[in-house]
Each structure stands twice: as C-alpha cells, then as structure tokens.
C-alpha cells in the first residue's frame, strides 16, 4: 500500500511539473487582464478607415489550406480588396497563410499592409521560397509524434510551420502576437484572430451542444471565448509568440496541444476557476473561422473554405449554420443549402478523414463563389456572406476538359490540349495565357505571356491557369489505388481534395494550390467588387 501511495504521489508531482514546463515553454507573462470584449459588438476591432465593415475568414485544412489561401490573398490584393479588410479570422492551416502574410509585413513595416508578401516582385520570390520548403511535415513525422513528449511534439510541429511559412525568419520566430495589434500599429493592420479549441470546457451549467462553445480566440489584443469570458492583454509583450499560437490552432492531434497559463489570476470573474487554458486545433470547434466575425455583426464577411471535402458535403458550413442558430442568427446560402449534408448526418468534431462514411458524392459547384446572408433575429442586423469554395468548379475546369482522357499524356501533349481548348491560333496570351508556344517549353511560355499580357494581373492569371490545370489533370490521370476509394476519403484524391492527414506537398503541387486559390480569388473579387466602398482610404 505504501509503495502504491508513493507511486501515486510521484505521478501527481510529475504531472504538475509537466504542466509547469508546458506553461513556461510558451513564454507567456502572467499579467492581470479584465473582461472587456463582447461577442455582439466589434469592440476591440479598430477600423482601418470608416467603420468595421469587412471581415475575412480563412478555414482549416493544413498546408493545403495555407497554400490555397495565399493564392486567394494575392488575388484580393491585386484588386485592392485587402485594404478594405478590418479583421482576419483564421483556423488551423488557414493560420499558415496569415503567418506568412504578417511575417512578410514584419520585414517591410514602412509599407502598406500586404506589400511585403503580395506585391508582384515580392510574391514570386516568396512563392519560390515556399515551394522549396513544401515538404513541411511528412506522414512519418506526424505518426512518430505520438511517441514524443507533448513539449517535443509541439515544438517540432511549430518549427516545421515556421520553416515553411515563416521561411525561417529569426525575427518572426521570436515575435509575439501582440506586436501585430492594430492599436500599436496605428490601425494599418487588420485585427488578426487565431481560433483554437478548449480541451477542458466546463460541464456546468450545461454541457456544450455544439463544438463552437469550446472556441477560444487569441488575438493581439485579447483572449477568450463564451465558456471562459474574454480578457485583454495588458500590453503587447504579454501575449504568446505568434508561431506558438498558429501551431496551437493547427494542432490536429491533442498530443501536440499547448497549455497556456490562467492569465487572469487577479480577475476571478474572467476565467473562473481555470488554472490553465488547454488549447488545440481550432477546427475541432469551428473550422471556417467565421463564427468570430458573423456573431459580432460585421456587415460583410468573406469565407475561404479550403477544407478536405471530396464529396462536397459542406459539413463545416452546416456546423457553422447550426451554431449560429443557437445565437439567434440565421445563416442562408441557397446554393450550399440545396446540397449540404443533413444535420442528422454531421460527422463528429474534428473527424479523421481516413475512413469517412458520409454519403455522397455531390458534384463540385458550377461557380467558385456563392453569396448568402446571416440575419440576427434579435437585433435585426444582417451580414452579407461571400463564400468561396476550393473546388474543381466548372468555370475553371470545363466539362469538355474533364471528360478528356489524360492518362499517359506527356507534358507537351497536355499543353497542346489546354492550348487547343483555351486559345485561338493567333493568341499569344488570352485570359488563360495558354498560347500554343507554351507546348515548346517554359521559356517560350514565359516569353509569350510577357509579350501578350496587358498587365501584371493578367499575366498572373494566365500563368496560374496553365500551372494549375496542367497539374490538376495530370495528377488525376495518374491516381493509384483507385480500388480503395470506396473505403474512405483518404484515398479519394481528386485534386484539389487532398487529405488533411498529409502535411507535405510536392513543389508543383503547392504551386497548383496557390494557383487555384488565385484563380478562384479573382472570381471572388469580381463578385464582391460592386459592394466595396468607394471612399475607403488606403494605407
């Protein structure tokens, strides 16, 4: 009995020591904070001019979502939309794109937000850097993490994200999230929200009906959620490192979660009796990143949905819709509602996509962008929702090309097929920049585009059309193990629907995802264009 007691005491002491180490590794100051943030307002969201009227939500989806979203951001930057955005809310892999975006701003703080990452010259250089590090985190590394300590596993995961999307910037790696506060940066930056999930959700007064009740926001200004209350940082140096927050939001396995101290020991009303906030992947509570924006009543919200959805069932949209309904907010996007998975068939939170049994498949949407509205039944206010779905939309992947036999075609043959479909013999550069000279090689292709493109934006659209479609048709024609497709979604690779279990890409694969994001982002820009305010000052 004495030996059992000693073992039990040793285990308790070891657990306490592990918790202390986990808290210390995040290097967060314990500073009192106060409850100041309300869910039904934009308090703490400084406008970049005029009022807080545009929010951007970037979904989870690992390196796939991060790459795709970078392409969308470039398209929105090219049309001037990025100047309109007051808040950017990210989840899991969507945070990789903002880590890259804000990290490049760190290097060129004297310029307008986005220039450091998305101006034409900077973008090409940075994308080449991303491609060279696209093998971010292999299956083996992900599997072997279960044999490491939480500290080691979470550190290696954060280091992999930083190496690829932070491009190994020493300055960015040590930068705290509070540095990017719009307040301390004279409102030049959009408010950044990184969404995570609380492991130790209180069971009283009621057990959460929806996963979104476990949602915890971490921003440069505040931290918290509906289950804990909200609290502001005392200063920019109080918060955790940017990379730690991004890694936490993308910690799909609870084993690589992070424990944050109870920052508000002096304010018992804010976080109650929590000794710590045990946080992991934000996609396990709300995978689109839109909850934080819509329930605050922001007038316009753009949602980038780049999650793994090979059967186009829109499960995360349905979860968002049902969670908002609990807050008396009705979300309707008719084009999605007609085909989305029924509520009763929703998968559990954070489902592993290896053996998903959801019924389907639906067809990819005809258009890349769908428009809806979220109405607050209590206040009568509404939010315009612009929903972009990462997909093989028929406007980009025409039915005529989808039905072609691509198997066994070499690069030159694929180029000629694309050129024959999109270009007239006299074209040097159409909207797709797929002139016949492209079949002669990359140098001739670039020459044709440079000579024929009327501006840089048109050149980017042509370049990415060529790279994305060529890869998309090539990889689908080369698919192996097709007979396993009926077992689960993991095997159903149908570009761009690659499994989130895979956190590494080939360089041309990453380039294709960035390209697809850019092409669909241009369609998004075309649809939201008429809604942009004409008098919003630029940075």
Short mmCIF file of C-alpha atoms in Angstrom, two decimals:
data_model
loop_
_atom_site.label_atom_id
_atom_site.label_comp_id
_atom_site.label_asym_id
_atom_site.label_seq_id
_atom_site.Cartn_x
_atom_site.Cartn_y
_atom_site.Cartn_z
CA UNK A 1 0.00 0.00 0.00
CA UNK A 2 2.84 2.38 0.88
CA UNK A 3 4.51 1.66 -2.48
CA UNK A 4 1.24 2.42 -4.33
CA UNK A 5 0.90 5.68 -2.40
CA UNK A 6 4.45 6.70 -3.27
CA UNK A 7 3.83 5.88 -6.95
CA UNK A 8 0.60 7.91 -6.91
CA UNK A 9 2.32 10.91 -5.28
CA UNK A 10 5.18 10.69 -7.79
CA UNK A 11 2.72 10.69 -10.69
CA UNK A 12 0.97 13.78 -9.30
CA UNK A 13 4.27 15.63 -8.88
CA UNK A 14 5.35 14.62 -12.39
CA UNK A 15 2.04 15.86 -13.83
CA UNK A 16 2.44 19.20 -12.03
CA UNK A 17 5.99 19.54 -13.32
CA UNK A 18 4.86 18.76 -16.87
CA UNK A 19 2.14 21.41 -16.65
CA UNK A 20 4.66 23.94 -15.37
CA UNK A 21 7.07 23.17 -18.20
CA UNK A 22 4.25 23.44 -20.74
CA UNK A 23 3.34 26.84 -19.37
CA UNK A 24 6.93 28.01 -19.37
CA UNK A 25 7.64 26.82 -22.90
CA UNK A 26 5.02 29.25 -24.21
CA UNK A 27 6.96 32.06 -22.54
CA UNK A 28 3.80 34.00 -21.64
CA UNK A 29 3.78 36.61 -18.91
CA UNK A 30 1.16 36.20 -16.18
CA UNK A 31 -0.43 39.63 -16.20
CA UNK A 32 -3.88 40.59 -14.89
CA UNK A 33 -6.49 41.28 -17.54
CA UNK A 34 -10.07 42.43 -17.46
CA UNK A 35 -13.29 41.46 -19.19
CA UNK A 36 -13.78 43.98 -21.98
CA UNK A 37 -14.77 42.13 -25.13
CA UNK A 38 -18.37 41.39 -26.06
CA UNK A 39 -19.50 38.86 -28.63
CA UNK A 40 -22.24 41.07 -30.05
CA UNK A 41 -20.02 44.02 -30.87
CA UNK A 42 -16.84 44.92 -32.68
CA UNK A 43 -15.33 46.40 -29.53
CA UNK A 44 -11.57 45.94 -29.80
CA UNK A 45 -11.67 45.78 -33.61
CA UNK A 46 -10.29 49.15 -34.76
CA UNK A 47 -11.46 50.19 -38.22
CA UNK A 48 -8.86 50.85 -40.89
CA UNK A 49 -10.95 53.76 -42.12
CA UNK A 50 -14.68 54.45 -41.79
CA UNK A 51 -16.27 51.58 -39.85
CA UNK A 52 -15.57 47.91 -39.22
CA UNK A 53 -17.45 46.54 -42.22
CA UNK A 54 -15.33 43.79 -43.84
CA UNK A 55 -14.07 40.54 -42.30
CA UNK A 56 -12.13 37.68 -43.89
CA UNK A 57 -12.38 34.11 -42.54
CA UNK A 58 -9.80 31.51 -43.62
CA UNK A 59 -10.63 27.86 -42.93
CA UNK A 60 -8.60 24.98 -41.62
CA UNK A 61 -7.07 22.37 -43.88
CA UNK A 62 -3.39 22.22 -43.09
CA UNK A 63 -0.77 23.02 -45.70
CA UNK A 64 -3.39 22.63 -48.43
CA UNK A 65 -5.50 25.46 -46.98
CA UNK A 66 -2.43 27.59 -46.27
CA UNK A 67 -1.23 27.32 -49.87
CA UNK A 68 -4.65 27.82 -51.46
CA UNK A 69 -5.40 30.82 -49.24
CA UNK A 70 -2.13 32.52 -50.22
CA UNK A 71 -3.36 32.45 -53.81
CA UNK A 72 -6.70 33.96 -52.78
CA UNK A 73 -4.93 36.69 -50.80
CA UNK A 74 -2.83 37.59 -53.83
CA UNK A 75 -5.97 37.92 -55.99
CA UNK A 76 -7.69 40.12 -53.37
CA UNK A 77 -4.58 42.26 -53.01
CA UNK A 78 -4.37 42.76 -56.78
CA UNK A 79 -7.87 44.30 -56.88
CA UNK A 80 -7.31 46.44 -53.79
CA UNK A 81 -9.67 44.49 -51.54
CA UNK A 82 -7.09 43.80 -48.84
CA UNK A 83 -7.21 47.48 -47.91
CA UNK A 84 -10.90 47.01 -47.03
CA UNK A 85 -10.45 44.17 -44.55
CA UNK A 86 -10.75 45.16 -40.88
CA UNK A 87 -10.44 41.68 -39.34
CA UNK A 88 -8.94 38.36 -40.47
CA UNK A 89 -10.06 35.24 -38.59
CA UNK A 90 -8.13 32.01 -39.14
CA UNK A 91 -8.33 28.37 -38.13
CA UNK A 92 -5.64 25.71 -38.19
CA UNK A 93 -3.96 25.61 -41.63
CA UNK A 94 -5.58 28.91 -42.59
CA UNK A 95 -3.29 30.42 -39.98
CA UNK A 96 -0.27 29.33 -42.05
CA UNK A 97 -1.28 31.86 -44.72
CA UNK A 98 -1.59 34.71 -42.22
CA UNK A 99 1.67 33.72 -40.54
CA UNK A 100 3.28 34.11 -43.96
CA UNK A 101 1.37 37.36 -44.70
CA UNK A 102 2.02 39.12 -41.39
CA UNK A 103 5.55 37.76 -41.29
CA UNK A 104 6.40 39.44 -44.58
CA UNK A 105 4.91 42.67 -43.23
CA UNK A 106 7.33 42.43 -40.32
CA UNK A 107 10.17 42.75 -42.81
CA UNK A 108 8.69 45.84 -44.54
CA UNK A 109 6.77 47.68 -41.84
CA UNK A 110 7.16 51.05 -43.51
CA UNK A 111 5.00 49.93 -46.45
CA UNK A 112 1.28 49.30 -46.81
CA UNK A 113 -0.01 46.04 -45.35
CA UNK A 114 0.36 43.23 -47.87
CA UNK A 115 3.11 44.78 -49.97
CA UNK A 116 5.84 42.72 -48.36
CA UNK A 117 4.15 39.47 -49.35
CA UNK A 118 1.84 40.22 -52.25
CA UNK A 119 3.37 42.89 -54.48
CA UNK A 120 4.32 41.31 -57.79
CA UNK A 121 8.07 41.00 -57.27
CA UNK A 122 7.82 40.01 -53.62
CA UNK A 123 5.13 37.42 -54.33
CA UNK A 124 7.10 35.46 -56.91
CA UNK A 125 10.21 35.43 -54.73
CA UNK A 126 8.26 34.32 -51.69
CA UNK A 127 6.33 31.61 -53.55
CA UNK A 128 9.61 30.18 -54.79
CA UNK A 129 10.75 30.08 -51.17
CA UNK A 130 7.55 28.30 -50.15
CA UNK A 131 7.95 25.72 -52.89
CA UNK A 132 11.50 24.94 -51.81
CA UNK A 133 10.18 24.04 -48.32
CA UNK A 134 6.88 22.43 -49.32
CA UNK A 135 7.77 19.08 -47.72
CA UNK A 136 6.66 20.52 -44.38
CA UNK A 137 5.70 17.58 -42.17
CA UNK A 138 5.68 14.03 -43.53
CA UNK A 139 3.32 11.22 -42.58
CA UNK A 140 6.15 9.60 -40.65
CA UNK A 141 6.82 12.73 -38.58
CA UNK A 142 3.11 13.07 -37.82
CA UNK A 143 2.84 9.43 -36.77
CA UNK A 144 6.05 9.42 -34.73
CA UNK A 145 4.91 12.50 -32.76
CA UNK A 146 2.77 10.24 -30.56
CA UNK A 147 5.98 8.71 -29.20
CA UNK A 148 7.39 12.09 -28.16
CA UNK A 149 6.58 14.20 -25.14
CA UNK A 150 3.99 16.94 -25.61
CA UNK A 151 6.71 19.55 -25.37
CA UNK A 152 8.88 17.91 -28.01
CA UNK A 153 5.98 17.15 -30.35
CA UNK A 154 4.51 20.66 -30.21
CA UNK A 155 7.93 22.28 -30.61
CA UNK A 156 8.77 20.22 -33.72
CA UNK A 157 5.34 20.95 -35.19
CA UNK A 158 5.77 24.70 -34.67
CA UNK A 159 9.28 24.58 -36.10
CA UNK A 160 8.03 22.87 -39.26
CA UNK A 161 5.35 25.54 -39.80
CA UNK A 162 7.88 28.31 -39.19
CA UNK A 163 10.44 26.80 -41.56
CA UNK A 164 7.95 26.67 -44.44
CA UNK A 165 5.54 29.59 -43.98
CA UNK A 166 7.79 31.75 -41.83
CA UNK A 167 10.65 30.99 -44.23
CA UNK A 168 12.97 30.56 -41.24
CA UNK A 169 12.87 34.25 -40.33
CA UNK A 170 14.63 34.58 -36.98
CA UNK A 171 12.84 37.85 -36.22
CA UNK A 172 9.40 36.38 -36.93
CA UNK A 173 10.10 33.28 -34.86
CA UNK A 174 10.57 35.37 -31.71
CA UNK A 175 7.81 37.91 -32.40
CA UNK A 176 4.86 37.97 -30.03
CA UNK A 177 1.35 38.14 -31.37
CA UNK A 178 0.77 41.45 -29.59
CA UNK A 179 3.24 43.13 -31.94
CA UNK A 180 0.59 42.97 -34.68
CA UNK A 181 -2.05 44.84 -32.70
CA UNK A 182 -3.87 47.36 -34.92
CA UNK A 183 -3.77 49.78 -32.00
CA UNK A 184 0.02 49.79 -31.67
CA UNK A 185 0.38 49.87 -35.47
CA UNK A 186 -1.77 52.96 -35.98
CA UNK A 187 -4.62 50.83 -37.40
CA UNK A 188 -2.63 49.93 -40.51
CA UNK A 189 -3.24 46.22 -39.91
CA UNK A 190 -6.43 44.16 -39.89
CA UNK A 191 -7.27 42.67 -36.49
CA UNK A 192 -5.96 39.09 -36.53
CA UNK A 193 -8.00 36.37 -34.77
CA UNK A 194 -6.47 32.91 -34.36
CA UNK A 195 -9.11 30.37 -33.31
CA UNK A 196 -8.35 27.42 -31.02
CA UNK A 197 -10.36 24.81 -29.12
CA UNK A 198 -10.55 24.50 -25.33
CA UNK A 199 -9.97 20.95 -24.08
CA UNK A 200 -11.23 21.49 -20.54
CA UNK A 201 -14.64 23.02 -21.34
CA UNK A 202 -16.67 23.44 -18.13
CA UNK A 203 -19.51 20.90 -17.85
CA UNK A 204 -21.67 23.29 -15.87
CA UNK A 205 -24.11 24.95 -16.11
CA UNK A 206 -24.71 22.96 -19.29
CA UNK A 207 -22.78 20.57 -21.47
CA UNK A 208 -21.97 22.18 -24.83
CA UNK A 209 -24.42 21.15 -27.51
CA UNK A 210 -22.17 22.38 -30.27
CA UNK A 211 -18.40 22.28 -30.56
CA UNK A 212 -18.30 26.06 -31.10
CA UNK A 213 -18.88 26.59 -27.38
CA UNK A 214 -15.30 25.40 -26.90
CA UNK A 215 -13.99 28.08 -29.30
CA UNK A 216 -11.23 30.26 -27.86
CA UNK A 217 -9.97 33.33 -29.74
CA UNK A 218 -6.41 34.52 -29.41
CA UNK A 219 -5.72 37.97 -30.87
CA UNK A 220 -3.02 40.61 -30.44
CA UNK A 221 -5.44 42.40 -28.09
CA UNK A 222 -7.43 39.74 -26.23
CA UNK A 223 -8.01 36.05 -25.47
CA UNK A 224 -11.12 34.10 -24.52
CA UNK A 225 -14.45 32.63 -25.56
CA UNK A 226 -18.06 32.08 -24.49
CA UNK A 227 -17.12 29.38 -21.99
CA UNK A 228 -14.44 31.46 -20.26
CA UNK A 229 -15.19 35.11 -20.90
CA UNK A 230 -12.79 37.50 -22.62
CA UNK A 231 -9.77 39.36 -21.29
CA UNK A 232 -7.38 41.88 -22.81
CA UNK A 233 -3.61 41.69 -22.74
CA UNK A 234 -2.05 44.32 -20.50
CA UNK A 235 0.48 45.21 -23.22
CA UNK A 236 1.94 43.92 -26.48
CA UNK A 237 4.58 41.88 -24.65
CA UNK A 238 2.03 39.92 -22.58
CA UNK A 239 0.86 37.52 -25.24
CA UNK A 240 2.46 34.33 -26.58
CA UNK A 241 4.72 34.06 -29.59
CA UNK A 242 2.94 34.27 -32.92
CA UNK A 243 4.27 30.89 -34.07
CA UNK A 244 3.09 29.17 -30.87
CA UNK A 245 -0.47 30.42 -31.38
CA UNK A 246 -0.53 29.35 -35.05
CA UNK A 247 0.85 25.91 -34.15
CA UNK A 248 -1.75 25.53 -31.39
CA UNK A 249 -4.59 26.39 -33.75
CA UNK A 250 -3.32 23.72 -36.17
CA UNK A 251 -2.63 21.01 -33.56
CA UNK A 252 -4.96 18.39 -35.06
CA UNK A 253 -3.79 15.82 -32.52
CA UNK A 254 -4.43 16.58 -28.86
CA UNK A 255 -0.97 15.24 -28.13
CA UNK A 256 0.58 18.35 -29.69
CA UNK A 257 -1.72 20.81 -27.91
CA UNK A 258 -0.33 23.59 -25.72
CA UNK A 259 -1.23 24.69 -22.23
CA UNK A 260 -1.49 28.41 -21.56
CA UNK A 261 -1.48 29.75 -18.01
CA UNK A 262 -4.54 31.35 -16.46
CA UNK A 263 -3.55 34.88 -17.40
CA UNK A 264 -6.06 36.49 -15.04
CA UNK A 265 -5.40 35.21 -11.55
CA UNK A 266 -6.34 38.65 -10.21
CA UNK A 267 -9.63 38.67 -12.12
CA UNK A 268 -11.60 35.62 -10.99
CA UNK A 269 -14.71 36.62 -12.96
CA UNK A 270 -12.97 36.37 -16.32
CA UNK A 271 -11.71 32.80 -16.45
CA UNK A 272 -13.37 31.49 -13.29
CA UNK A 273 -11.57 28.59 -11.66
CA UNK A 274 -9.43 27.71 -14.66
CA UNK A 275 -5.85 27.05 -13.66
CA UNK A 276 -4.88 26.97 -17.31
CA UNK A 277 -6.26 27.06 -20.83
CA UNK A 278 -5.51 23.74 -22.51
CA UNK A 279 -5.83 24.51 -26.24
CA UNK A 280 -5.56 22.60 -29.50
CA UNK A 281 -6.86 22.67 -33.10
CA UNK A 282 -9.45 25.37 -33.76
CA UNK A 283 -11.03 23.20 -36.45
CA UNK A 284 -12.41 20.96 -33.71
CA UNK A 285 -14.75 23.76 -32.64
CA UNK A 286 -15.42 25.74 -35.85
CA UNK A 287 -13.39 25.03 -38.95
CA UNK A 288 -14.28 28.03 -41.12
CA UNK A 289 -13.14 30.82 -38.80
CA UNK A 290 -16.36 32.72 -39.48
CA UNK A 291 -18.07 32.42 -36.10
CA UNK A 292 -15.96 35.16 -34.51
CA UNK A 293 -16.88 37.60 -37.31
CA UNK A 294 -20.56 36.87 -38.01
CA UNK A 295 -21.78 36.88 -34.42
CA UNK A 296 -20.17 40.28 -33.94
CA UNK A 297 -22.36 41.61 -36.73
CA UNK A 298 -19.65 42.67 -39.17
CA UNK A 299 -21.51 43.88 -42.24
CA UNK A 300 -19.64 41.81 -44.84
CA UNK A 301 -17.77 38.54 -44.29
CA UNK A 302 -15.75 36.61 -46.88
CA UNK A 303 -15.29 32.91 -46.08
CA UNK A 304 -12.46 30.93 -47.70
CA UNK A 305 -13.44 27.26 -47.39
CA UNK A 306 -10.39 25.11 -48.21
CA UNK A 307 -11.18 22.11 -46.05
CA UNK A 308 -10.96 18.50 -47.23
CA UNK A 309 -14.40 17.86 -48.74
CA UNK A 310 -14.11 15.36 -51.64
CA UNK A 311 -17.86 14.72 -51.70
CA UNK A 312 -18.77 18.42 -51.43
CA UNK A 313 -20.99 17.95 -48.40
CA UNK A 314 -20.14 21.29 -46.73
CA UNK A 315 -20.11 19.79 -43.22
CA UNK A 316 -18.31 22.77 -41.64
CA UNK A 317 -20.80 25.17 -43.19
CA UNK A 318 -23.68 23.16 -41.68
CA UNK A 319 -21.97 23.17 -38.27
CA UNK A 320 -21.48 26.93 -38.52
CA UNK A 321 -25.12 27.42 -39.52
CA UNK A 322 -26.38 25.34 -36.59
CA UNK A 323 -24.07 27.03 -34.09
CA UNK A 324 -25.12 30.49 -35.26
CA UNK A 325 -28.75 29.41 -34.95
CA UNK A 326 -28.16 28.92 -31.22
CA UNK A 327 -27.17 32.58 -31.10
CA UNK A 328 -30.40 33.53 -32.90
CA UNK A 329 -28.55 34.16 -36.16
CA UNK A 330 -29.96 32.59 -39.32
CA UNK A 331 -27.36 31.77 -41.99
CA UNK A 332 -28.55 31.06 -45.52
CA UNK A 333 -26.51 30.40 -48.64
CA UNK A 334 -29.06 28.88 -51.03
CA UNK A 335 -26.56 27.25 -53.40
CA UNK A 336 -25.00 25.40 -50.47
CA UNK A 337 -28.20 24.66 -48.54
CA UNK A 338 -29.57 22.70 -51.50
CA UNK A 339 -26.71 20.17 -51.47
CA UNK A 340 -25.18 20.26 -47.97
CA UNK A 341 -25.17 17.23 -45.69
CA UNK A 342 -28.28 16.96 -43.46
CA UNK A 343 -27.80 17.99 -39.84
CA UNK A 344 -28.50 14.47 -38.60
CA UNK A 345 -25.61 13.06 -40.62
CA UNK A 346 -22.94 15.50 -39.46
CA UNK A 347 -19.66 13.82 -38.51
CA UNK A 348 -18.21 14.24 -35.04
CA UNK A 349 -15.93 17.14 -34.22
CA UNK A 350 -12.51 17.00 -35.81
CA UNK A 351 -13.18 13.77 -37.78
CA UNK A 352 -10.24 11.84 -39.13
CA UNK A 353 -10.70 11.69 -42.89
CA UNK A 354 -9.16 8.27 -43.50
CA UNK A 355 -12.42 6.34 -43.31
CA UNK A 356 -15.22 8.89 -43.54
CA UNK A 357 -18.58 7.17 -44.18
CA UNK A 358 -20.57 10.27 -45.14
CA UNK A 359 -22.89 9.71 -48.09
CA UNK A 360 -22.24 11.30 -51.44
CA UNK A 361 -20.74 12.35 -53.64
CA UNK A 362 -22.13 15.68 -54.73
CA UNK A 363 -20.69 17.34 -57.79
CA UNK A 364 -18.29 20.29 -57.50
CA UNK A 365 -20.12 23.62 -57.64
CA UNK A 366 -20.53 25.30 -61.00
CA UNK A 367 -19.18 28.58 -59.63
CA UNK A 368 -16.31 29.22 -57.26
CA UNK A 369 -18.22 31.79 -55.19
CA UNK A 370 -21.65 31.66 -53.56
CA UNK A 371 -23.41 34.55 -51.83
CA UNK A 372 -25.70 34.40 -48.81
CA UNK A 373 -26.77 36.31 -45.74
CA UNK A 374 -26.74 35.91 -41.95
CA UNK A 375 -29.61 37.65 -40.11
CA UNK A 376 -29.64 38.32 -36.38
CA UNK A 377 -33.18 37.66 -35.16
CA UNK A 378 -32.68 39.75 -32.01
CA UNK A 379 -31.13 42.90 -33.41
CA UNK A 380 -32.47 42.75 -36.97
CA UNK A 381 -28.98 43.37 -38.36
CA UNK A 382 -27.51 41.25 -41.15
CA UNK A 383 -24.17 40.15 -42.56
CA UNK A 384 -23.53 39.65 -46.26
CA UNK A 385 -21.65 36.37 -46.72
CA UNK A 386 -19.34 35.74 -49.70
CA UNK A 387 -18.40 32.06 -49.70
CA UNK A 388 -15.51 30.79 -51.83
CA UNK A 389 -15.20 27.03 -52.09
CA UNK A 390 -11.91 25.37 -53.02
CA UNK A 391 -13.15 23.10 -55.79
CA UNK A 392 -12.97 21.91 -59.36
CA UNK A 393 -15.67 24.41 -60.27
CA UNK A 394 -16.79 24.01 -63.86
CA UNK A 395 -15.98 27.64 -64.64
CA UNK A 396 -12.29 26.73 -64.17
CA UNK A 397 -12.40 23.02 -65.07
CA UNK A 398 -14.77 22.89 -68.07
CA UNK A 399 -16.80 19.73 -68.65
CA UNK A 400 -15.21 19.29 -72.06
CA UNK A 401 -11.75 19.01 -70.49
CA UNK A 402 -12.97 16.91 -67.55
CA UNK A 403 -14.19 14.26 -69.98
CA UNK A 404 -10.89 14.04 -71.89
CA UNK A 405 -8.62 11.04 -71.47
CA UNK A 406 -5.50 12.47 -69.81
CA UNK A 407 -3.87 9.21 -68.80
CA UNK A 408 -0.50 8.62 -70.38
CA UNK A 409 -0.25 12.13 -71.81
CA UNK A 410 3.19 13.71 -71.50
CA UNK A 411 3.76 17.38 -70.67
CA UNK A 412 3.79 18.55 -74.27
CA UNK A 413 0.58 16.68 -75.09
CA UNK A 414 -1.20 18.15 -72.07
CA UNK A 415 -0.03 21.63 -73.03
CA UNK A 416 -1.40 21.23 -76.56
CA UNK A 417 -4.77 20.02 -75.27
CA UNK A 418 -5.06 23.03 -72.96
CA UNK A 419 -3.92 25.42 -75.67
CA UNK A 420 -6.36 23.99 -78.22
CA UNK A 421 -9.22 24.46 -75.79
CA UNK A 422 -8.48 27.93 -74.44
CA UNK A 423 -6.60 29.77 -77.15
CA UNK A 424 -7.06 30.79 -80.73
CA UNK A 425 -4.10 30.05 -83.02
CA UNK A 426 -3.36 33.78 -83.24
CA UNK A 427 -3.36 34.36 -79.48
CA UNK A 428 -0.07 34.94 -77.73
CA UNK A 429 -1.81 35.41 -74.41
CA UNK A 430 -5.52 35.04 -73.65
CA UNK A 431 -7.13 35.23 -70.22
CA UNK A 432 -5.59 31.82 -69.62
CA UNK A 433 -2.26 32.66 -71.19
CA UNK A 434 -2.17 29.26 -72.85
CA UNK A 435 -0.77 30.17 -76.27
CA UNK A 436 0.43 27.31 -78.43
CA UNK A 437 4.03 28.34 -77.82
CA UNK A 438 3.68 27.02 -74.28
CA UNK A 439 3.95 23.48 -75.59
CA UNK A 440 7.51 24.32 -76.67
CA UNK A 441 8.71 24.81 -73.11
CA UNK A 442 8.68 27.12 -70.11
CA UNK A 443 10.96 29.75 -71.62
CA UNK A 444 8.74 30.15 -74.69
CA UNK A 445 5.67 30.19 -72.46
CA UNK A 446 7.02 32.97 -70.30
CA UNK A 447 8.05 34.93 -73.37
CA UNK A 448 4.56 34.64 -74.87
CA UNK A 449 2.95 35.75 -71.63
CA UNK A 450 5.30 38.69 -71.14
CA UNK A 451 4.66 39.90 -74.66
CA UNK A 452 0.92 39.34 -74.73
CA UNK A 453 -0.25 40.21 -71.22
CA UNK A 454 -1.61 43.72 -70.96
CA UNK A 455 -0.78 43.98 -67.28
CA UNK A 456 0.80 42.00 -64.46
CA UNK A 457 -2.52 40.75 -63.09
CA UNK A 458 -3.44 39.22 -66.44
CA UNK A 459 -0.03 37.59 -66.57
CA UNK A 460 -0.54 36.01 -63.15
CA UNK A 461 -3.95 34.69 -64.17
CA UNK A 462 -2.51 33.13 -67.28
CA UNK A 463 0.48 31.63 -65.51
CA UNK A 464 -1.60 30.09 -62.75
CA UNK A 465 -4.24 28.79 -65.17
CA UNK A 466 -1.53 26.93 -67.04
CA UNK A 467 0.19 25.54 -63.94
CA UNK A 468 -2.99 24.62 -62.05
CA UNK A 469 -4.87 22.93 -64.86
CA UNK A 470 -1.84 21.07 -66.13
CA UNK A 471 -1.14 19.69 -62.65
CA UNK A 472 -4.81 19.03 -61.90
CA UNK A 473 -5.37 16.92 -64.99
CA UNK A 474 -2.00 15.20 -64.69
CA UNK A 475 -2.38 14.10 -61.08
CA UNK A 476 -5.93 12.82 -61.51
CA UNK A 477 -4.88 10.78 -64.54
CA UNK A 478 -2.02 9.28 -62.53
CA UNK A 479 -4.04 8.31 -59.46
CA UNK A 480 -3.09 4.97 -57.95
CA UNK A 481 -5.04 2.67 -55.64
CA UNK A 482 -8.38 3.78 -57.09
CA UNK A 483 -9.94 0.50 -55.93
CA UNK A 484 -9.56 1.74 -52.32
CA UNK A 485 -11.63 4.86 -52.96
CA UNK A 486 -14.77 3.23 -51.56
CA UNK A 487 -13.11 2.57 -48.19
CA UNK A 488 -12.69 6.19 -47.17
CA UNK A 489 -11.98 9.74 -48.17
CA UNK A 490 -8.25 9.45 -47.52
CA UNK A 491 -7.83 7.51 -50.77
CA UNK A 492 -10.15 9.73 -52.81
CA UNK A 493 -7.50 12.16 -54.02
CA UNK A 494 -9.16 14.21 -56.69
CA UNK A 495 -7.26 17.49 -56.98
CA UNK A 496 -7.71 19.73 -55.05
CA UNK A 497 -9.18 17.35 -52.47
CA UNK A 498 -6.04 16.04 -50.83
CA UNK A 499 -6.26 14.59 -47.32
CA UNK A 500 -5.51 16.87 -44.37
CA UNK A 501 -3.59 13.96 -42.85
CA UNK A 502 -0.87 14.82 -45.36
CA UNK A 503 1.11 17.89 -44.27
CA UNK A 504 3.67 17.89 -47.06
CA UNK A 505 3.33 18.84 -50.72
CA UNK A 506 5.42 18.44 -53.84
CA UNK A 507 6.68 21.82 -55.16
CA UNK A 508 4.47 21.69 -58.26
CA UNK A 509 1.55 20.59 -56.10
CA UNK A 510 1.93 23.62 -53.83
CA UNK A 511 2.22 25.83 -56.90
CA UNK A 512 -1.04 24.36 -58.22
CA UNK A 513 -2.87 25.04 -54.94
CA UNK A 514 -1.62 28.62 -54.84
CA UNK A 515 -2.66 28.97 -58.48
CA UNK A 516 -6.14 27.58 -57.88
CA UNK A 517 -6.58 29.99 -54.97
CA UNK A 518 -5.57 32.88 -57.18
CA UNK A 519 -7.95 31.91 -60.00
CA UNK A 520 -10.90 31.42 -57.68
CA UNK A 521 -9.92 34.53 -55.73
CA UNK A 522 -10.27 36.56 -58.92
CA UNK A 523 -13.84 35.23 -59.27
CA UNK A 524 -14.47 36.25 -55.68
CA UNK A 525 -13.11 39.72 -56.34
CA UNK A 526 -15.39 40.07 -59.36
CA UNK A 527 -18.48 39.24 -57.28
CA UNK A 528 -17.70 41.45 -54.28
CA UNK A 529 -16.39 44.33 -56.40
CA UNK A 530 -19.69 46.25 -56.59
CA UNK A 531 -20.02 46.07 -52.78
CA UNK A 532 -16.71 47.74 -52.00
CA UNK A 533 -16.93 51.22 -50.59
CA UNK A 534 -15.55 53.80 -52.97
CA UNK A 535 -14.33 56.19 -50.31
CA UNK A 536 -12.30 53.86 -48.08
CA UNK A 537 -8.86 55.43 -47.61
CA UNK A 538 -5.88 53.27 -48.50
CA UNK A 539 -2.99 52.63 -46.10
#
